[in-house]
Tab-separated table of C-alpha atoms in Angstrom:
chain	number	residue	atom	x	y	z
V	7	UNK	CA	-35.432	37.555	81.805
V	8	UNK	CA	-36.468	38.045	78.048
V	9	UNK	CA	-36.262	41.565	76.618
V	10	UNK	CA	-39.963	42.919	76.479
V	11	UNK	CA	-41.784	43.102	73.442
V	12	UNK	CA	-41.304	46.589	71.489
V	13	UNK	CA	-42.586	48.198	68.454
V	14	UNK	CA	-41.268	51.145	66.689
V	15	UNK	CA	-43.705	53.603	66.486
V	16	UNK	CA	-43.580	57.611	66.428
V	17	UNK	CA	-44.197	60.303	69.162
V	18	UNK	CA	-46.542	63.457	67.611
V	19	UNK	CA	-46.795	66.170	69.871
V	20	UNK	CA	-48.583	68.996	69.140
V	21	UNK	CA	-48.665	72.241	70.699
V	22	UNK	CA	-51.881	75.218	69.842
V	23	UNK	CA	-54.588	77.271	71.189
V	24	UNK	CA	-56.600	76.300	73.142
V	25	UNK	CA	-59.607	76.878	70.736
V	26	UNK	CA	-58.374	74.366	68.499
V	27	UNK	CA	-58.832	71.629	70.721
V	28	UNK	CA	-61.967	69.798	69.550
V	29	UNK	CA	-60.770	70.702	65.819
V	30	UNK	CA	-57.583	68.730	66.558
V	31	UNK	CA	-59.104	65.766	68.765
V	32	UNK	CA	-61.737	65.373	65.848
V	33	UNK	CA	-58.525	64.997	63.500
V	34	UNK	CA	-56.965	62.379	65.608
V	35	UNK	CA	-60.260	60.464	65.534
V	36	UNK	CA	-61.285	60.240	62.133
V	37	UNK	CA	-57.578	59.319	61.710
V	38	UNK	CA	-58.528	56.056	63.968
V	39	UNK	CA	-56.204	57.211	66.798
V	40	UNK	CA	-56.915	55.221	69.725
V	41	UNK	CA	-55.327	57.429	72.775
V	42	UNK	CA	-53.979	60.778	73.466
V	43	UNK	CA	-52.544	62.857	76.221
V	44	UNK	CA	-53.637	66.177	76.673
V	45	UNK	CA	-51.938	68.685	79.001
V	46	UNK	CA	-52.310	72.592	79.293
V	47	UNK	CA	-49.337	74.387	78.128
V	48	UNK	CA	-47.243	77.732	78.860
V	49	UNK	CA	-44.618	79.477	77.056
V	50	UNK	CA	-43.881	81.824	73.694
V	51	UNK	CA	-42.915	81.800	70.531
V	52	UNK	CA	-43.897	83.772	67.373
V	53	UNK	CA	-47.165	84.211	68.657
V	54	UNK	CA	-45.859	85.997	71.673
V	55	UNK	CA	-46.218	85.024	75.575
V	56	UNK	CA	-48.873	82.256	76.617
V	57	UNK	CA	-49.298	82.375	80.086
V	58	UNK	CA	-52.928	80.901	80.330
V	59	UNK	CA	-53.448	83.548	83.032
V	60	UNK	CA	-57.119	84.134	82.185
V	61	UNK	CA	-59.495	80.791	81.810
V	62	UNK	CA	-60.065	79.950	78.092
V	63	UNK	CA	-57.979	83.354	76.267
V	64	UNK	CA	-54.317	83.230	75.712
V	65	UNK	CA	-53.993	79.890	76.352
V	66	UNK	CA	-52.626	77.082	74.778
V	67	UNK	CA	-53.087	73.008	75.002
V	68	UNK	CA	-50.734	70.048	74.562
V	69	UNK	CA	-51.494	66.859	72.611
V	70	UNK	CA	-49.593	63.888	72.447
V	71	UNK	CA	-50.329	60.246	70.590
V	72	UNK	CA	-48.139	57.050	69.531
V	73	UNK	CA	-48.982	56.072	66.142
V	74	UNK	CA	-47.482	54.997	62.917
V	75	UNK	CA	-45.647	57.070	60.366
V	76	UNK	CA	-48.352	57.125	57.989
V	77	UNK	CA	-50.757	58.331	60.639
V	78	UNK	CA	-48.725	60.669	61.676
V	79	UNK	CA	-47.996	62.450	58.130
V	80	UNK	CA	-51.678	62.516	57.776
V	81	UNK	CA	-52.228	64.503	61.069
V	82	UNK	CA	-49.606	67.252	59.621
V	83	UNK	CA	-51.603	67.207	56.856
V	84	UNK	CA	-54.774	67.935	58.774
V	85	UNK	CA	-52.701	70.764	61.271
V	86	UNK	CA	-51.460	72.846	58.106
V	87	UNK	CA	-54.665	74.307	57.409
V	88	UNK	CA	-54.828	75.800	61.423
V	89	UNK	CA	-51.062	77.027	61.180
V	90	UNK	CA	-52.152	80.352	59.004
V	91	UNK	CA	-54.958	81.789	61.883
V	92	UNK	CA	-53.648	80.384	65.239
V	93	UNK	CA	-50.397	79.379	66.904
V	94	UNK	CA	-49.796	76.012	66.024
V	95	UNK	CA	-46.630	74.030	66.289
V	96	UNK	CA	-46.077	70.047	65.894
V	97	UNK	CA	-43.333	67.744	65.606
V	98	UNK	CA	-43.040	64.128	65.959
V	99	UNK	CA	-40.154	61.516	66.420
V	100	UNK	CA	-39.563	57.933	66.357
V	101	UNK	CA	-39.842	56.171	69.392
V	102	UNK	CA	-39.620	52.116	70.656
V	103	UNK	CA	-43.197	51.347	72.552
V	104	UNK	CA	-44.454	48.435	74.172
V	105	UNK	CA	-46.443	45.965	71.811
V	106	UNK	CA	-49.893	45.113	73.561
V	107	UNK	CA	-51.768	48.403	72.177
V	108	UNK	CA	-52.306	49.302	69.040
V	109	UNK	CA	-50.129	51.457	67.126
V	110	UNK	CA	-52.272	52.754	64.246
């Protein structure tokens, strides 16, 4: 059996308020990102406690896409400007994904 095909690639994940969702999906898709995950989140940080224990306030969301390193400096680029008003933490790392989607 043949190893399977792999690409490197890299992991962003990206971590906000709620409210910022449509701001951050409209990032990712003028960037040409093809696919995301998005999750609701709980926990704290700087921003104090997000429980997301009343619909839509004090809530936060949970984005994740594969895409090249170039991509993904250009969606920290596009997060910065959120960081100042809302609670907004990303990070991204290289990962090893399938080929047969594309990584852009």
């Amino acid at each position: 059996m043949s190893p399977p095909p792999i690409e490197p690639a890299v992991l962003v994940v990206i971590i906000g308020e709620t409210v910022l969702q449509s701001r951050i999906i409209n990032l990712l898709q003028h960037l040409g990102v093809t696919g995301y995950t998005l999750s609701q989140a709980q926990g704290a940080g700087r921003h104090g406690s997000r429980r997301g224990d009343m619909v839509s306030y004090n809530t936060n969301i949970e984005i994740k896409t594969v895409v090249s390193l170039k991509v993904s400096e250009a969606i920290f680029s596009g997060l910065v400007e959120y960081q100042s008003n809302h609670a907004l933490i990303a990070f991204r790392q290289n990962v090893e994904a399938l080929t047969g989607f594309e990584v852009v």
